[in-house]
Coordinates of C-alpha atoms in Angstrom, one line a residue:
Chain E
M1 CA 97.3 77.0 119.5
K2 CA 99.7 78.9 117.2
Y3 CA 97.6 78.4 114.1
K4 CA 94.0 77.4 115.0
V5 CA 93.3 80.0 117.7
P6 CA 94.1 83.0 115.4
L7 CA 91.8 81.4 112.7
I8 CA 89.0 81.2 115.3
F9 CA 89.6 84.9 116.3
A10 CA 89.3 86.0 112.7
F11 CA 86.1 83.9 112.2
V12 CA 84.5 85.3 115.4
C13 CA 85.4 88.9 114.7
G14 CA 84.3 88.7 111.1
I15 CA 81.0 87.0 111.9
L16 CA 80.3 89.5 114.7
V17 CA 80.8 92.5 112.4
V18 CA 78.5 91.0 109.7
I19 CA 75.8 90.0 112.2
S20 CA 75.9 93.5 113.8
E21 CA 75.0 95.0 110.4
F22 CA 71.8 93.0 110.3
I23 CA 70.9 93.3 114.0
P24 CA 71.1 97.0 114.9
H25 CA 70.3 96.5 118.6
R26 CA 72.4 96.0 121.8
P27 CA 74.8 94.3 122.2
F28 CA 75.5 93.9 118.5
N29 CA 75.4 97.6 117.6
M30 CA 78.0 98.3 120.3
L31 CA 80.2 95.4 119.2
I32 CA 81.0 96.9 115.8
T33 CA 82.0 100.2 117.4
T34 CA 84.2 98.5 120.0
L35 CA 85.8 96.3 117.3
Q36 CA 86.4 99.3 115.1
D37 CA 88.1 101.2 118.0
W38 CA 90.3 98.2 118.7
F39 CA 91.1 98.0 115.0
M40 CA 92.3 101.6 115.1
I41 CA 94.5 101.1 118.1
I42 CA 96.0 97.8 116.9
S43 CA 96.6 99.5 113.5
G44 CA 98.5 102.2 115.3
F45 CA 100.8 99.7 116.8
A46 CA 101.2 98.0 113.4
I47 CA 102.4 101.4 112.0
I48 CA 104.8 101.7 114.9
L49 CA 106.0 98.1 114.0
G50 CA 106.6 99.3 110.4
Q51 CA 108.6 102.3 111.5
I52 CA 110.8 100.2 113.9
S53 CA 111.4 97.8 111.0
L54 CA 112.5 100.7 108.8
F55 CA 114.8 101.9 111.5
Q56 CA 116.3 98.4 112.0
A57 CA 116.8 98.0 108.2
N58 CA 118.6 101.3 108.0
I59 CA 120.8 100.5 111.0
K60 CA 121.7 97.1 109.4
K61 CA 122.9 98.9 106.3
I62 CA 124.9 101.4 108.2
R63 CA 126.6 98.7 110.4
G64 CA 127.3 96.6 107.3
K65 CA 129.0 99.7 105.7
N66 CA 126.7 99.5 102.7
P67 CA 128.2 101.6 99.8
D68 CA 125.5 104.3 100.4
W69 CA 125.6 104.1 104.3
P70 CA 126.1 107.9 104.8
F71 CA 122.7 108.5 103.1
Y72 CA 120.9 106.0 105.3
L73 CA 122.5 107.7 108.3
A74 CA 121.1 111.0 107.0
G75 CA 117.7 109.3 106.7
L76 CA 117.8 108.1 110.3
I77 CA 118.9 111.5 111.6
S78 CA 116.1 113.2 109.8
F79 CA 113.6 110.6 111.1
S80 CA 114.8 111.1 114.7
I81 CA 114.8 114.9 114.5
M82 CA 111.3 115.1 113.1
L83 CA 110.0 112.5 115.6
I84 CA 111.6 114.2 118.6
V85 CA 110.4 117.7 117.8
G86 CA 106.9 116.4 116.9
L87 CA 106.6 114.5 120.2
F88 CA 108.2 117.1 122.4
W89 CA 106.7 120.4 121.2
G90 CA 103.7 119.1 119.2
T91 CA 102.3 120.3 115.9
Q92 CA 100.2 123.3 114.9
E93 CA 97.1 121.7 116.4
Y94 CA 98.4 119.6 119.2
R95 CA 100.3 120.2 122.4
G96 CA 103.5 118.2 122.8
I97 CA 104.9 116.4 125.8
L98 CA 106.9 119.5 126.8
G99 CA 104.2 121.9 125.9
H100 CA 104.0 124.3 122.9
G101 CA 107.6 125.4 123.0
D102 CA 106.8 129.1 123.1
K103 CA 110.5 130.2 123.2
I104 CA 111.4 128.1 120.2
Q105 CA 108.3 129.4 118.4
A106 CA 109.4 133.0 119.0
A107 CA 112.8 132.2 117.7
I108 CA 111.9 130.4 114.5
G109 CA 108.5 131.8 113.8
M110 CA 106.6 128.5 114.2
K111 CA 106.7 125.2 115.9
P112 CA 109.9 123.2 115.0
F113 CA 107.7 120.3 113.6
D114 CA 105.8 122.8 111.3
Y115 CA 109.1 124.5 110.3
L116 CA 110.5 121.1 109.1
F117 CA 107.2 120.3 107.5
A118 CA 107.1 123.6 105.6
N119 CA 110.8 123.9 104.6
A120 CA 111.8 120.3 104.2
F121 CA 109.0 117.7 103.9
M122 CA 106.7 119.8 101.7
P123 CA 109.3 120.9 99.1
L124 CA 110.7 117.3 99.0
S125 CA 107.3 115.6 98.6
S126 CA 106.0 118.1 95.9
T127 CA 109.3 118.0 94.0
M128 CA 109.4 114.2 94.2
F129 CA 105.9 113.9 92.8
S130 CA 106.4 116.7 90.2
L131 CA 109.4 114.7 88.9
L132 CA 107.0 112.0 87.9
A133 CA 105.6 114.3 85.3
F134 CA 108.7 113.7 83.2
F135 CA 108.7 110.0 83.7
I136 CA 105.0 109.8 82.9
A137 CA 105.7 111.6 79.7
S138 CA 108.5 109.2 78.7
A139 CA 106.4 106.2 79.7
A140 CA 103.5 107.5 77.7
Y141 CA 105.7 107.9 74.7
R142 CA 106.8 104.3 74.9
A143 CA 103.2 103.1 75.5
F144 CA 101.7 105.0 72.7
I145 CA 104.1 103.9 70.0
I146 CA 102.5 100.5 70.2
R147 CA 99.9 101.2 67.5
S148 CA 96.8 99.4 68.4
F149 CA 93.2 100.7 68.4
E150 CA 93.0 100.5 72.2
S151 CA 96.2 102.4 72.8
N152 CA 95.0 105.1 70.4
L153 CA 91.7 105.3 72.3
L154 CA 93.6 105.8 75.6
M155 CA 95.8 108.5 74.1
I156 CA 93.0 110.4 72.4
T157 CA 91.0 110.4 75.6
A158 CA 94.0 111.6 77.6
V159 CA 94.6 114.4 75.2
I160 CA 91.0 115.5 75.2
V161 CA 90.8 115.4 79.0
M162 CA 94.1 117.3 79.4
L163 CA 93.1 120.0 76.8
G164 CA 89.6 120.2 78.0
R165 CA 90.8 121.2 81.5
T166 CA 92.9 124.1 80.3
S167 CA 92.0 127.5 78.9
F168 CA 94.1 126.7 75.8
G169 CA 91.7 123.7 75.0
G170 CA 88.7 126.0 75.3
M171 CA 90.3 128.5 73.0
L172 CA 91.1 125.9 70.4
T173 CA 87.4 125.0 69.8
S174 CA 85.8 128.3 70.7
W175 CA 85.0 129.0 67.0
L176 CA 82.6 126.0 66.8
P177 CA 79.0 126.9 65.9
Q178 CA 76.3 126.6 68.6
G179 CA 74.9 123.4 67.0
L180 CA 78.2 121.6 67.4
Y181 CA 79.0 123.0 70.8
F182 CA 79.0 119.6 72.4
L183 CA 82.3 119.1 70.5
H184 CA 83.8 122.1 72.4
L185 CA 86.8 120.5 74.2
P186 CA 85.7 121.4 77.8
N187 CA 82.2 120.0 77.0
L188 CA 83.7 116.9 75.4
S189 CA 86.0 116.4 78.4
D190 CA 83.0 116.7 80.8
F191 CA 81.0 114.2 78.6
I192 CA 83.9 111.7 78.7
M193 CA 84.2 112.1 82.5
E194 CA 80.5 111.9 83.2
F195 CA 79.5 108.9 80.9
P196 CA 82.1 106.5 79.4
N197 CA 84.5 107.1 82.3
S198 CA 81.8 106.6 84.9
A199 CA 80.7 103.4 83.1
A200 CA 84.2 101.9 83.2
Q201 CA 84.7 103.0 86.8
R202 CA 81.3 101.4 87.8
A203 CA 82.3 98.2 86.1
I204 CA 85.6 98.2 88.0
L205 CA 83.9 99.0 91.3
I206 CA 81.2 96.3 90.8
S207 CA 83.8 93.6 89.8
A208 CA 86.2 94.6 92.6
A209 CA 83.4 94.5 95.2
L210 CA 82.6 91.0 94.1
G211 CA 86.2 90.1 94.5
I212 CA 86.4 91.7 97.9
I213 CA 83.3 90.0 99.1
G214 CA 84.7 86.6 97.9
S215 CA 88.1 87.1 99.6
S216 CA 86.4 88.4 102.8
L217 CA 84.3 85.2 102.9
R218 CA 87.4 83.1 102.4
I219 CA 89.2 84.9 105.2
I220 CA 86.2 84.6 107.7
L221 CA 85.7 81.0 106.9
G222 CA 89.4 80.2 107.3
I223 CA 90.0 79.1 103.7
E224 CA 92.4 81.9 103.1
R225 CA 95.2 81.7 105.7
S226 CA 98.2 83.2 103.9
Y227 CA 98.1 86.3 106.2
L228 CA 99.2 84.1 109.1
G229 CA 102.6 83.5 107.5
G230 CA 104.8 80.4 107.8
D231 CA 104.6 77.8 110.6
K232 CA 107.3 79.2 112.9
Chain N
M1 CA 116.5 135.2 114.6
S2 CA 113.1 134.7 113.1
G3 CA 114.2 136.4 109.9
F4 CA 117.3 134.4 109.7
M5 CA 115.4 131.2 110.2
A6 CA 112.9 132.2 107.4
T7 CA 115.8 132.7 105.0
F8 CA 117.5 129.5 106.2
G9 CA 114.2 127.7 105.6
L10 CA 113.9 129.2 102.1
W11 CA 117.5 128.0 101.2
L12 CA 116.8 124.6 102.7
S13 CA 113.7 124.3 100.4
V14 CA 115.7 125.4 97.4
F15 CA 118.5 122.9 98.2
F16 CA 116.0 120.0 98.4
T17 CA 114.1 121.1 95.3
L18 CA 117.2 121.4 93.1
S19 CA 118.6 118.1 94.6
I20 CA 115.5 116.2 93.6
F21 CA 115.4 117.8 90.1
S22 CA 119.1 116.9 89.6
F23 CA 117.9 113.3 89.1
L24 CA 116.7 114.3 85.7
Y25 CA 120.4 114.5 84.7
K26 CA 121.5 111.3 86.4
D27 CA 121.5 109.6 89.9
N28 CA 123.9 111.6 92.1
P29 CA 124.8 112.0 95.8
F30 CA 122.6 115.1 96.2
Y31 CA 119.5 113.2 95.0
K32 CA 120.4 110.2 97.2
L33 CA 120.8 112.4 100.3
S34 CA 117.5 114.2 99.6
E35 CA 115.7 110.9 98.9
Q36 CA 116.8 109.3 102.2
I37 CA 115.9 112.5 104.1
F38 CA 112.5 112.4 102.5
V39 CA 112.0 108.8 103.6
G40 CA 113.0 109.6 107.1
L41 CA 110.9 112.8 107.4
S42 CA 107.8 111.2 105.9
A43 CA 108.1 108.1 108.2
A44 CA 108.4 110.4 111.2
Y45 CA 105.6 112.7 110.0
W46 CA 103.2 109.8 109.7
L47 CA 104.3 108.5 113.1
V48 CA 103.7 111.8 114.8
Y49 CA 100.4 112.2 112.9
L50 CA 99.3 108.8 114.1
Y51 CA 100.3 109.5 117.7
Y52 CA 98.2 112.7 117.9
S53 CA 95.2 111.7 115.8
V54 CA 94.8 108.0 116.8
M55 CA 96.8 106.9 119.8
V56 CA 96.2 110.0 122.0
P57 CA 92.4 110.4 121.6
N58 CA 91.5 106.7 121.3
L59 CA 93.9 105.3 123.9
F60 CA 96.2 107.5 126.0
N61 CA 93.6 110.3 126.9
K62 CA 91.0 107.7 127.8
L63 CA 93.3 105.6 130.0
F64 CA 94.9 108.7 131.7
T65 CA 91.6 110.4 132.5
D66 CA 89.5 107.4 133.5
F67 CA 91.6 104.3 133.8
K68 CA 88.9 102.2 135.7
G69 CA 86.2 103.2 133.2
N70 CA 88.3 102.2 130.2
L71 CA 89.8 99.0 131.4
I72 CA 88.6 97.3 128.3
L73 CA 91.1 99.3 126.3
L74 CA 93.9 97.3 127.8
I75 CA 92.8 94.4 125.5
P76 CA 93.7 96.3 122.3
T77 CA 96.8 97.7 124.0
V78 CA 98.0 94.2 124.9
L79 CA 97.2 93.0 121.4
G80 CA 99.1 96.0 119.9
L81 CA 102.1 95.1 122.1
M82 CA 101.8 91.5 120.9
M83 CA 102.1 92.9 117.4
L84 CA 105.4 94.4 118.3
L85 CA 106.6 90.9 119.4
R86 CA 107.0 90.2 115.7
L87 CA 110.4 91.8 116.0
I88 CA 111.6 89.0 118.2
P89 CA 112.0 85.7 116.3
K90 CA 111.1 83.4 119.2
T91 CA 107.8 85.2 120.0
Q92 CA 106.9 86.1 116.4
W93 CA 104.0 83.7 116.4
L94 CA 102.2 85.8 119.1
S95 CA 101.7 88.6 116.6
R96 CA 99.3 86.2 114.7
Y97 CA 96.5 86.9 117.3
P98 CA 96.3 90.7 116.7
I99 CA 96.8 90.2 113.0
A100 CA 93.9 87.7 112.9
I101 CA 91.6 90.1 114.8
M102 CA 92.5 92.9 112.5
I103 CA 92.1 90.8 109.3
G104 CA 88.9 89.2 110.6
T105 CA 87.4 92.6 111.6
S106 CA 88.4 94.3 108.3
A107 CA 87.1 91.3 106.3
G108 CA 83.7 91.6 108.0
I109 CA 83.5 95.4 107.6
N110 CA 84.7 95.3 104.0
M111 CA 82.3 92.5 103.0
V112 CA 79.2 94.5 104.2
R113 CA 80.5 97.9 103.1
Y114 CA 81.5 96.9 99.6
A115 CA 78.3 94.8 99.1
K116 CA 76.2 97.9 100.1
T117 CA 78.0 100.7 98.4
D118 CA 80.1 99.3 95.5
L119 CA 77.9 96.4 94.4
L120 CA 74.3 97.2 95.1
G121 CA 74.8 101.0 95.1
Q122 CA 76.5 101.0 91.7
I123 CA 74.1 98.5 90.2
S124 CA 71.0 100.5 91.3
A125 CA 72.7 103.8 90.0
T126 CA 73.0 102.1 86.6
M127 CA 69.3 101.1 86.5
I128 CA 68.1 104.3 84.9
N129 CA 65.8 105.2 82.1
P130 CA 68.2 106.5 79.5
F131 CA 65.4 108.3 77.5
A132 CA 64.1 110.3 80.5
A133 CA 66.8 113.0 79.9
D134 CA 65.8 116.3 78.3
N135 CA 68.5 116.4 75.6
V136 CA 70.0 114.1 73.0
V137 CA 73.6 114.3 74.4
T138 CA 72.5 113.1 77.8
V139 CA 70.3 110.3 76.3
I140 CA 73.4 109.1 74.3
G141 CA 75.5 109.5 77.5
N142 CA 73.0 107.4 79.5
I143 CA 73.0 104.7 76.9
L144 CA 76.8 104.6 76.9
L145 CA 76.7 104.5 80.7
I146 CA 74.5 101.4 80.8
V147 CA 76.2 99.6 77.9
G148 CA 79.7 100.5 79.2
T149 CA 78.9 99.2 82.8
I150 CA 77.4 95.9 81.6
C151 CA 80.2 95.3 79.0
G152 CA 82.9 96.3 81.5
V153 CA 81.6 93.8 84.1
Y154 CA 81.3 91.2 81.4
F155 CA 85.0 91.7 80.5
F156 CA 85.9 90.8 84.1
Y157 CA 84.1 87.5 83.8
F158 CA 86.9 85.0 83.4
S159 CA 85.1 81.7 84.2
K160 CA 84.3 81.0 80.5
K161 CA 86.5 81.6 77.5
Q162 CA 85.3 84.7 75.6
E163 CA 85.4 83.9 71.9
G164 CA 83.1 84.3 68.9
I165 CA 79.9 86.3 69.7
R166 CA 80.8 86.2 73.4
A167 CA 84.0 88.3 72.7
V168 CA 82.0 91.3 71.4
P169 CA 80.8 92.7 74.7
S170 CA 84.2 91.9 76.2
K171 CA 85.9 93.9 73.4
L172 CA 83.4 96.8 74.0
G173 CA 84.2 96.6 77.7
I174 CA 88.0 97.0 76.9
W175 CA 87.3 100.1 74.9
F176 CA 85.3 101.7 77.8
L177 CA 88.1 100.7 80.2
M178 CA 90.7 102.3 77.8
I179 CA 88.7 105.5 77.7
S180 CA 88.6 105.5 81.5
F181 CA 92.4 104.8 81.8
G182 CA 93.0 107.6 79.3
A183 CA 91.0 110.0 81.4
S184 CA 92.8 108.9 84.6
F185 CA 96.1 109.3 82.8
G186 CA 95.2 112.8 81.6
Y187 CA 94.2 113.8 85.2
T188 CA 97.4 112.3 86.7
V189 CA 99.6 114.2 84.1
M190 CA 97.7 117.4 84.9
A191 CA 98.2 117.0 88.6
R192 CA 101.9 116.3 88.2
I193 CA 102.3 119.2 85.9
S194 CA 100.6 121.5 88.3
L195 CA 103.0 120.4 91.0
L196 CA 105.9 121.0 88.7
I197 CA 104.6 124.5 87.9
G198 CA 104.3 125.1 91.7
R199 CA 107.9 124.1 92.2
L200 CA 109.2 126.3 89.3
E201 CA 107.1 129.2 90.6
F202 CA 108.7 128.7 94.0
L203 CA 112.2 128.8 92.5
L204 CA 111.5 131.8 90.1
K205 CA 109.3 133.8 92.4
D206 CA 110.2 133.2 96.0
W207 CA 113.9 132.5 95.6
L208 CA 115.1 134.3 92.5
H209 CA 112.4 137.0 92.4
I210 CA 112.5 136.8 88.5
I211 CA 108.7 136.7 88.2
K212 CA 106.2 138.6 90.4

């Protein structure tokens, strides 16, 4: 009951979806739409589960007086504020439970959710990701000092692509004669992106697709069961 | 009030930007505070986004406007609630039912989708006549495209040890993959640098008014 019924559910749902692809008539064509709608709704609950879990983990750290507990408290407060203002007064596109919050909008110039998005979430996320530029540079330095042909190939391609996408790169090779214009950095960068890069991406896509088809079959047939967890 | 809130918002952005950048020196309380606030805000942002774009149109609106006509939606609702039972140790096993339905459905969808687009689609896109192009550069490119795809796929064939003559296409495949990783690396660096320029522009233009 605890183990076999879920496996039967997975098998039936998987087979129904596959069959519906080959029989585009009622009731099969409706089944896939219904299952996809259900999938979206259940995924919604799964995300709620994730957020509750995050909340619980933070509360545990605060209660246990973890060395950094004031920061976790700040995280919980920011989570609660963003969630409350989003649900009560909605976002730019949607109406909240208490309406659009016209008075608050008049006071702060926009909806509180959008205010927090523009002045806290957006600067935080873009700065956090821009910080990666420095770490990528240091990681690249460490990676490229391993002098192999492959690592050189990677570095040379990266440099050509980076230079080819800037006006400086175009300026560097603008003196090339018409006959050698395919070596002009922006053209070379386009060539790399269009041919060798596409070839490798295709190889990855084809191989990954084979892997996904194999694992999907294993899941549908009940060979792969790790997603069900332990036997509690 | 609106003017004050705009100024307050600007200073809030500056505080968060400088706090995150302070990590470049070393880990410090300002960074830790901003990091946790970022985690909290992004979790809540995605939850609100999910509520308005998934739960409201697909579930709540349908149930509130025509409950009898949408009775079938109670099944995913109950399954979703069963998913939340994972939080209670004694009823944890009940969450296996919605998980199994989700995994089974996505396995079925992915199997067909990837077979169509990524497997057959990409193979048929590679089956081209390389000499049909009107210039030499494209002909060379097309040959590289075909050779690179075949060698790349061959590299991922792990069922037999690749040695001797069999290692040659595998080696070629690695080279193509390295070129692709280099291109992706270049693009990632460019994207991060443009974000960095955006933040510096914000500090120097919007906050300090040093540049116009």
